[in-house]
Short mmCIF file of C-alpha atoms and ligand atoms in Angstrom, two decimals:
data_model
loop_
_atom_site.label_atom_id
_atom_site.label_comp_id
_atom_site.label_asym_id
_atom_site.label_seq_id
_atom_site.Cartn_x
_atom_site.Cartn_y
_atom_site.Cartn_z
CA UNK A 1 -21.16 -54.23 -0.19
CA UNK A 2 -18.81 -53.25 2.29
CA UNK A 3 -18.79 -54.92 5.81
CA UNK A 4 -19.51 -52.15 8.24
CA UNK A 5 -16.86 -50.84 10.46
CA UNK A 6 -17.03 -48.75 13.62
CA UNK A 7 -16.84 -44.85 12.53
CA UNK A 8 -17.69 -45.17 8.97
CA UNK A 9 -21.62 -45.69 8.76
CA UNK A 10 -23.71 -43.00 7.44
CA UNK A 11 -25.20 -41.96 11.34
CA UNK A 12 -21.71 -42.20 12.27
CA UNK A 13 -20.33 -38.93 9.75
CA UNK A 14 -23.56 -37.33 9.14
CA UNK A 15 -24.63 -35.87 5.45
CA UNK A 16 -22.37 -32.70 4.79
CA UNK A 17 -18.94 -35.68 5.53
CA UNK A 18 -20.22 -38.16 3.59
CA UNK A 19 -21.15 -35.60 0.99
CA UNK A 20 -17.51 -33.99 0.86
CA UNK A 21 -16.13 -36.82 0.36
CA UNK A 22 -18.86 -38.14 -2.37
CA UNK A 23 -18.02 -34.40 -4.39
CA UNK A 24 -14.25 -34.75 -4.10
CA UNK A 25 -14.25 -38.45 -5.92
CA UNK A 26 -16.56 -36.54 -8.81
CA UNK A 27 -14.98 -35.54 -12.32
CA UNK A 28 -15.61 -32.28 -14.02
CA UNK A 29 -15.75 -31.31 -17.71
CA UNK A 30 -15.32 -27.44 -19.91
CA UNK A 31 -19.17 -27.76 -20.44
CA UNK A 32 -19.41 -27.71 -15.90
CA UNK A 33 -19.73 -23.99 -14.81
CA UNK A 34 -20.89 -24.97 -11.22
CA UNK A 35 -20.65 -28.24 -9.89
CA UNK A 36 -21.35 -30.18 -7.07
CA UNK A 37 -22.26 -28.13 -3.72
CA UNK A 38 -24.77 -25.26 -4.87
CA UNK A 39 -28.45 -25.73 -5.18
CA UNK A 40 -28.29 -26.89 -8.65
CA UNK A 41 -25.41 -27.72 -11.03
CA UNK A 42 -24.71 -25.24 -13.93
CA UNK A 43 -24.16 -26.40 -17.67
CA UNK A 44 -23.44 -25.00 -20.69
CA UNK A 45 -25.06 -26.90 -23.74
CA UNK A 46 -25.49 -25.98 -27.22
CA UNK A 47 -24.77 -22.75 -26.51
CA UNK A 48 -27.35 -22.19 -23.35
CA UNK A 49 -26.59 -22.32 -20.08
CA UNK A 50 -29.42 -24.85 -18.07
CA UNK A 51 -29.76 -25.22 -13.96
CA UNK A 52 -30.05 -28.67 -13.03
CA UNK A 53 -30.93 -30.29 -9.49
CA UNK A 54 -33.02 -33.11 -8.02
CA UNK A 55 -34.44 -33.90 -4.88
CA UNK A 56 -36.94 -36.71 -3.32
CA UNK A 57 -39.87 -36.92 -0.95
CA UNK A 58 -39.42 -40.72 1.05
CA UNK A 59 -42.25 -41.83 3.15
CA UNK A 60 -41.25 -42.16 6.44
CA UNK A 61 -38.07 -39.58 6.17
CA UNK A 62 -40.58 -36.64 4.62
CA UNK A 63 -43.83 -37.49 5.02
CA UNK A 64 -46.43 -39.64 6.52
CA UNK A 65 -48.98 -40.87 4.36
CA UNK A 66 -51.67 -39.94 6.34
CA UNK A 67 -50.25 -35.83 6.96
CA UNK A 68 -51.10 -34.97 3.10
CA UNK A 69 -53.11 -36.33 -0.44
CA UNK A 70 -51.21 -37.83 -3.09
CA UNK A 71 -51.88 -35.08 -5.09
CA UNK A 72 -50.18 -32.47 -2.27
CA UNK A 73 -47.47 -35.41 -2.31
CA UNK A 74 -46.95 -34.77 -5.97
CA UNK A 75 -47.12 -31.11 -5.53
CA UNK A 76 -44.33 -30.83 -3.31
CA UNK A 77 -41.81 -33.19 -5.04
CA UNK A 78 -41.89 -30.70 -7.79
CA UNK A 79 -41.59 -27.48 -5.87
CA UNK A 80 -38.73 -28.31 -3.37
CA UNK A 81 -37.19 -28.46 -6.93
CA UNK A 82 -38.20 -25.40 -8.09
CA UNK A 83 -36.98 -23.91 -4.45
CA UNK A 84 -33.53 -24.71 -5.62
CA UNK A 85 -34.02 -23.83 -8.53
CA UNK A 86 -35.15 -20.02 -7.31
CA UNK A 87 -32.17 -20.59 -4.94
CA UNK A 88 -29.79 -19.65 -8.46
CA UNK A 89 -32.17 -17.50 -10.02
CA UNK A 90 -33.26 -20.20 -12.66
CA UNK A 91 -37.02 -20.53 -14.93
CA UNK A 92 -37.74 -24.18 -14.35
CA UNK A 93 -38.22 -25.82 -17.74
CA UNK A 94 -38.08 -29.60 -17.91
CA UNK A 95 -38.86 -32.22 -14.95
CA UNK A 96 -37.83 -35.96 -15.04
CA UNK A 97 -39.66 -37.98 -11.90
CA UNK A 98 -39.05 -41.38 -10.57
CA UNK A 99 -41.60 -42.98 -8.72
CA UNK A 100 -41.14 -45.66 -6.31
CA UNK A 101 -44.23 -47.27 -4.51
CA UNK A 102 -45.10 -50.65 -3.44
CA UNK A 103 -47.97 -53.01 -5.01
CA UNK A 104 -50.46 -52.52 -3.04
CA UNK A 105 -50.61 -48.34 -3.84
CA UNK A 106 -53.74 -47.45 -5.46
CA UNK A 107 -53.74 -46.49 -9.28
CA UNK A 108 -56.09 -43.35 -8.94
CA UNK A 109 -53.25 -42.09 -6.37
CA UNK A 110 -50.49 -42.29 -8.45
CA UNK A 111 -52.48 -40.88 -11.13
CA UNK A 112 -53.02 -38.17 -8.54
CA UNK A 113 -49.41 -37.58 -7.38
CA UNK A 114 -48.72 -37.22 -11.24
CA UNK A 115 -51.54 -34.53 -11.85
CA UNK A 116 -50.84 -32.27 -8.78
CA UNK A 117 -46.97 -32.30 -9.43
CA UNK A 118 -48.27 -31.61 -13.61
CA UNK A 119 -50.07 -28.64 -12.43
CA UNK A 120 -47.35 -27.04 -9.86
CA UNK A 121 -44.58 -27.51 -13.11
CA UNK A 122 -47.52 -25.80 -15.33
CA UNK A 123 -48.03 -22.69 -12.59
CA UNK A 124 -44.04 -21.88 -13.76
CA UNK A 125 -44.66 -23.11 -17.12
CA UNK A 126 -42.35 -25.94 -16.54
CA UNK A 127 -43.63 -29.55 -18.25
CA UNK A 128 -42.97 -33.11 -17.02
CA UNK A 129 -40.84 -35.06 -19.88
CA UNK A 130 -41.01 -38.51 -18.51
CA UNK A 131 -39.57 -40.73 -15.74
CA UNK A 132 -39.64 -44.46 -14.00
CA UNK A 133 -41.47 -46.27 -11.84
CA UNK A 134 -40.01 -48.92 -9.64
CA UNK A 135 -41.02 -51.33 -6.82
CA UNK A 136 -39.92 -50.49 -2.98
CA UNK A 137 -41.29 -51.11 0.35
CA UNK A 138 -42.74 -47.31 0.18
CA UNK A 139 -43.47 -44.72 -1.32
CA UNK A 140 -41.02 -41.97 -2.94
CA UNK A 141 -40.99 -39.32 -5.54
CA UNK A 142 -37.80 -37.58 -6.93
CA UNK A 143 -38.05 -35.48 -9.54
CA UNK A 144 -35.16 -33.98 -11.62
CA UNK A 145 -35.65 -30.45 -12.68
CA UNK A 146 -33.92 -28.57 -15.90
CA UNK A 147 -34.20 -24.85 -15.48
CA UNK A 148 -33.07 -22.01 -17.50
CA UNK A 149 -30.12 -19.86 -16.11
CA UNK A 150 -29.85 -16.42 -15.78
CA UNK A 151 -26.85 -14.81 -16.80
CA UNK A 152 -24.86 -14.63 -13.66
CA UNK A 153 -26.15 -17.77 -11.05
CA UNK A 154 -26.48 -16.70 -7.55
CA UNK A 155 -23.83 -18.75 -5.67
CA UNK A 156 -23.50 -20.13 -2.28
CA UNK A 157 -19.95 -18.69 -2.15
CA UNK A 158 -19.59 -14.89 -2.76
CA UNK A 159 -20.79 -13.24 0.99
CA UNK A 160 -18.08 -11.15 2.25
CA UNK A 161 -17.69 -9.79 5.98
CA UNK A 162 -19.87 -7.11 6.13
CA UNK A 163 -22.86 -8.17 3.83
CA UNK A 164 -25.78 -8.20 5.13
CA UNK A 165 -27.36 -11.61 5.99
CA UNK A 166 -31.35 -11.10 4.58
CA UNK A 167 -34.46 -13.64 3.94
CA UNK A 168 -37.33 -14.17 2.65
CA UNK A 169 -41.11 -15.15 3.43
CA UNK A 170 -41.37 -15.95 7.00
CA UNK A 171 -39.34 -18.52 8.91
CA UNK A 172 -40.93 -21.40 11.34
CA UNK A 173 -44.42 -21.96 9.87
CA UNK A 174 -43.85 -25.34 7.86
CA UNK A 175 -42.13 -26.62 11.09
CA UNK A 176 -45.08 -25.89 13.18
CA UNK A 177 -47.33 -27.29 11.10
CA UNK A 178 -44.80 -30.64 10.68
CA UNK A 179 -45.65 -30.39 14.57
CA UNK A 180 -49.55 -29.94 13.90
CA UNK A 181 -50.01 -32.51 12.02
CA UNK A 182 -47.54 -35.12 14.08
CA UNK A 183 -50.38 -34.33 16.97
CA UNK A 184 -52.91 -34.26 14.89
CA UNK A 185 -52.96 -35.17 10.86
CA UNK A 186 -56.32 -33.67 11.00
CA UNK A 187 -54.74 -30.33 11.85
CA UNK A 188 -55.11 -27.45 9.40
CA UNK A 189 -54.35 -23.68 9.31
CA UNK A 190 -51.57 -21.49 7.33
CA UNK A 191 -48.72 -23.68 9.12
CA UNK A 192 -49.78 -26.90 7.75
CA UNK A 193 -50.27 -25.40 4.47
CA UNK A 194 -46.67 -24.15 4.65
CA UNK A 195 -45.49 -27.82 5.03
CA UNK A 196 -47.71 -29.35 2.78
CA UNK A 197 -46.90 -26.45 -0.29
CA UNK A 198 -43.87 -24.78 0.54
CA UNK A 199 -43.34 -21.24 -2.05
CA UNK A 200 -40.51 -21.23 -4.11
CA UNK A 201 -39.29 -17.68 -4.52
CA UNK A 202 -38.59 -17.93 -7.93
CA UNK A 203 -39.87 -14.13 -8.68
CA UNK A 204 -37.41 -13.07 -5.76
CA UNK A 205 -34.68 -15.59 -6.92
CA UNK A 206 -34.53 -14.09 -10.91
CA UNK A 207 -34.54 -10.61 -9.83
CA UNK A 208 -32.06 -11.16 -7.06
CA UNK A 209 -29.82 -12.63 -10.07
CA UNK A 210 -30.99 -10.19 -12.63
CA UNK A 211 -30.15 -7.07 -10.87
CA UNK A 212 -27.01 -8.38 -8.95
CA UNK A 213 -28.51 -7.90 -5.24
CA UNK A 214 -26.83 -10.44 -3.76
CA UNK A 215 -23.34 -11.87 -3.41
CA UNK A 216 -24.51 -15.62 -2.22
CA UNK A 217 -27.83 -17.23 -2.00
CA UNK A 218 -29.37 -20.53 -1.20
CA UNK A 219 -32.71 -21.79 0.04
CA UNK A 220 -33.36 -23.05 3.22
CA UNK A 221 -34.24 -26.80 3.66
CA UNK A 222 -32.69 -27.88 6.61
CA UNK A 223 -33.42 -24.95 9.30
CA UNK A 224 -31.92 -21.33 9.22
CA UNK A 225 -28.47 -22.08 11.23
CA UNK A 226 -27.62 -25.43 9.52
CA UNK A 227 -28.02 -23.82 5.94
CA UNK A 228 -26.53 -20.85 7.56
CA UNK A 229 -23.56 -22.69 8.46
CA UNK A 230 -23.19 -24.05 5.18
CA UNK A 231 -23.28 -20.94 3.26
CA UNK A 232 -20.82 -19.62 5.39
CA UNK A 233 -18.34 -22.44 4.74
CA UNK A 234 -19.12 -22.09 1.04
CA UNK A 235 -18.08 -18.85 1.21
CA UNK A 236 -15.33 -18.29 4.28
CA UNK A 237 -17.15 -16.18 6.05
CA UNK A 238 -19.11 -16.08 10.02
CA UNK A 239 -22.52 -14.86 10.92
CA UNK A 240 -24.18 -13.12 13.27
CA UNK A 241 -27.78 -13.65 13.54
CA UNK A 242 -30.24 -11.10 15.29
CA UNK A 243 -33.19 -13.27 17.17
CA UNK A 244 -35.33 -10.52 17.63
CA UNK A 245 -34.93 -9.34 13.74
CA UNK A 246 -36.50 -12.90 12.83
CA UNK A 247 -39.56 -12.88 10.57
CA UNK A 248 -42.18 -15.08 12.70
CA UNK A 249 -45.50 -15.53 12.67
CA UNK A 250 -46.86 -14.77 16.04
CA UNK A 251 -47.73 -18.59 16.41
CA UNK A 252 -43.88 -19.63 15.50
CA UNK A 253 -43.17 -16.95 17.97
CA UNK A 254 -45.33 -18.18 21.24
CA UNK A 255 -43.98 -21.66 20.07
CA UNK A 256 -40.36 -21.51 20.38
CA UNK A 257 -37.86 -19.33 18.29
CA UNK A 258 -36.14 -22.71 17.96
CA UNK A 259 -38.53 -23.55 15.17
CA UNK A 260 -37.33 -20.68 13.28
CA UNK A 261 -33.48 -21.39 13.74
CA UNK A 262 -33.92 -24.83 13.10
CA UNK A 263 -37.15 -25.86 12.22
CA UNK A 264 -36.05 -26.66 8.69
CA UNK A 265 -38.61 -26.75 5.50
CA UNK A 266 -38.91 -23.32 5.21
CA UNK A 267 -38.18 -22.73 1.28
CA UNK A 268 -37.13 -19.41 1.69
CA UNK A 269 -33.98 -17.62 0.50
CA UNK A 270 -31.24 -16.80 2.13
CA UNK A 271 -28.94 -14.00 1.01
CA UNK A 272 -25.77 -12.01 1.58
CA UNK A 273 -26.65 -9.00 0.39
CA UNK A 274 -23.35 -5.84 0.26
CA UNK A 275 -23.98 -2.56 1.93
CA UNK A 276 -23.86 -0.43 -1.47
CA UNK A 277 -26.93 -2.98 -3.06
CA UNK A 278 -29.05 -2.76 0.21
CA UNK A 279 -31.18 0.11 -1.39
CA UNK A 280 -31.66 -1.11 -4.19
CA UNK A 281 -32.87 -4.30 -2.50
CA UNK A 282 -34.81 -2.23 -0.70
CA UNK A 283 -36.36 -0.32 -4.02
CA UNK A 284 -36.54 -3.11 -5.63
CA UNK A 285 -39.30 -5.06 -2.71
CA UNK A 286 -42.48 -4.47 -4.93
CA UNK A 287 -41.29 -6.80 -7.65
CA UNK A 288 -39.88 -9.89 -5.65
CA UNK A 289 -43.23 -11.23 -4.52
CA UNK A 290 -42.23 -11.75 -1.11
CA UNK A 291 -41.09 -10.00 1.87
CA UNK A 292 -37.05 -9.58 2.64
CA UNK A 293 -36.10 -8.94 5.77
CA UNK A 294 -32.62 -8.26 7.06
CA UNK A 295 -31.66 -10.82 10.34
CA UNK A 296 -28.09 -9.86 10.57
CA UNK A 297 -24.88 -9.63 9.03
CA UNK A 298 -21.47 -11.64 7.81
CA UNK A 299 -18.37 -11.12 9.87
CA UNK A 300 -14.84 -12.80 9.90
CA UNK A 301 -14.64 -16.73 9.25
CA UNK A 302 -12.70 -16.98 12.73
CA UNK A 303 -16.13 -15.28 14.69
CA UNK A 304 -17.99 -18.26 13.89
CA UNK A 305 -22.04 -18.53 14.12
CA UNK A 306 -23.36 -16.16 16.71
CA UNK A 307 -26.80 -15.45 18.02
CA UNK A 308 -27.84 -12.08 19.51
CA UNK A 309 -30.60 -11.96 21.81
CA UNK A 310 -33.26 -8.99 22.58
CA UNK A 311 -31.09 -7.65 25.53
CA UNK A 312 -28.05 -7.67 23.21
CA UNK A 313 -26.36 -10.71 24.91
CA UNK A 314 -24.66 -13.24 22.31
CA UNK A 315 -24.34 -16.86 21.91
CA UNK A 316 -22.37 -19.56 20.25
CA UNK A 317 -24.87 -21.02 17.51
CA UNK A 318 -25.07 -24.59 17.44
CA UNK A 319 -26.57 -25.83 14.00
CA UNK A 320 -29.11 -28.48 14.71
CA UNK A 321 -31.75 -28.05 11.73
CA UNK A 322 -32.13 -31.82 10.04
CA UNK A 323 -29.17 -33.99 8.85
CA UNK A 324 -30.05 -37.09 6.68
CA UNK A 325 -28.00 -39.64 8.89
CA UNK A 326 -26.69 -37.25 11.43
CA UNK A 327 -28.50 -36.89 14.98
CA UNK A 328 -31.14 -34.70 14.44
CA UNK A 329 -33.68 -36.36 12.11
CA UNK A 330 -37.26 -35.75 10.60
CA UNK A 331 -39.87 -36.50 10.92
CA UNK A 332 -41.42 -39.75 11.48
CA UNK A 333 -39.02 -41.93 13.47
MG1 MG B 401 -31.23 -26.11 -1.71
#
């Protein structure tokens, strides 16, 4: 392995640099319809095309041991999969899940982990096919999920100035519940339960794709403006984001709005949504299973991120939701 130099560790460039230049080494193939970058790749094989992503829950970077039960563990390695998964408009289908866990884990919570991520893949009839199990100094699940694709994946890339910027669900909860239960791990209520099961909008994510509302999508992991940002890049555009226009519980609210621009496992979806589909967004809310509500709106690349506050003042937006290797970190350390 290469002998560290100054400038070129992983805390030194942060996730989205390292990741650039990870994607730009990668090869592609005819059978590739979206690659690297999105919430999921896109193939086309034997004459289908499939959604496939994968993501991992590490104790220590995710979770504390002690904040939720192996079987919640299990749970939510297999629906921050499905989140992306809703993120394209996909039908999850086939999960592949590596464990890794040291000796002295108990059997009966492994067995656990198993049966509560087994019964979150059954809820979207989705099936686990098989996996690995490994040694480590703790504990980690990743699971790899196949999905079917709808006919036109929602992209990351197609907002346009003018679209308007919508979400999903509520934003802040599962970070104030992170917060509970980092005072607390007794702590309960809706917010916790928000951490510990996030809800992926896969309803709102096929119709969305089936009926051509939006022009980009993705979920939102890493806090509102860092996912935000991200979108925007993917697709050349700025944002301007409308505080008081935030969906909030009234707890998130007395907390800190901070927790909704940054607070970071929400699982909702984000959306760039053009002026002439807004009513039928809008006529369309019975049948997503979720509320959408409209924060704001794309503008020119060269306007950058911009906040607008109650009294109409605006700010420069400064993404700080959670960066693997960057400065702002989750949740244990
Ligand atoms: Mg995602």
């Amino acid at each position: 392995m290469a002998r560290r130099r100054r400038g070129n560790t992983l805390a030194e460039i942060g996730e989205d640099r390292l990741l650039a230049g990870l994607m730009s080494e990668l090869s592609s193939s005819p059978e590739v319809q979206v690659g690297p970058g999105d919430d999921c790749a896109a193939i086309r094989l034997g004459g289908r095309d499939w959604l496939w992503t994968c993501d991992a829950q590490i104790e220590g970077t995710h979770f504390d041991r002690s904040w939720m039960s192996a079987r919640q563990l299990g749970r939510k390695a297999y629906l921050v999969n499905a989140s992306d998964v809703a993120a394209m408009g996909g039908a999850p289908r086939f999960c592949l899940v590596c464990i890794t866990a040291p000796s002295s884990m108990a059997r009966r919570d492994v067995l656990a982990m198993q049966r509560g991520m087994a019964a979150a893949a059954a809820a979207d009839a989705a099936i686990i096919v098989g996996g690995n199990i490994a040694r480590a100094g703790e504990l980690g699940v990743t699971v790899s999920l196949l999905a079917e694709a709808p006919r036109s994946p929602l992209l990351r890339s197609g907002a346009e100035p003018g679209h308007a910027i919508y979400v999903s669900g509520r934003l802040g909860d599962a970070a104030l519940g992170l917060a509970s239960l980092r005072r607390d791990r007794a702590a309960k209520g809706l917010a916790v339960r928000k951490f510990r099961e996030p809800t992926p909008r896969l309803i709102a994510g096929r119709v969305l794709a089936d009926e051509r509302l939006a022009s980009a999508v993705m979920d939102l992991s890493d806090g509102l403006l860092t996912d935000l940002k991200r979108l925007c890049d993917a697709s050349g555009v700025g944002a301007r984001v409308e505080i008081p226009r935030l969906p909030m519980s009234r707890a998130v609210r007395a907390a800190g709005v901070a927790l909704a621009l940054s607070g970071g496992e929400d699982y909702e979806l984000l959306c760039a949504v053009p002026a002439q589909r807004e009513d039928a967004l809008m006529s369309l809310r019975d049948d997503l299973g979720c509320s959408m509500t409209r924060v704001g709106v794309f503008t020119r690349a060269n306007e950058g991120l911009v906040l607008v506050e109650a009294d109409g003042s605006t700010r420069a937006a400064r993404a700080a939701g959670f960066s693997h290797f960057g400065s702002v970190q989750r949740p244990t350390r």
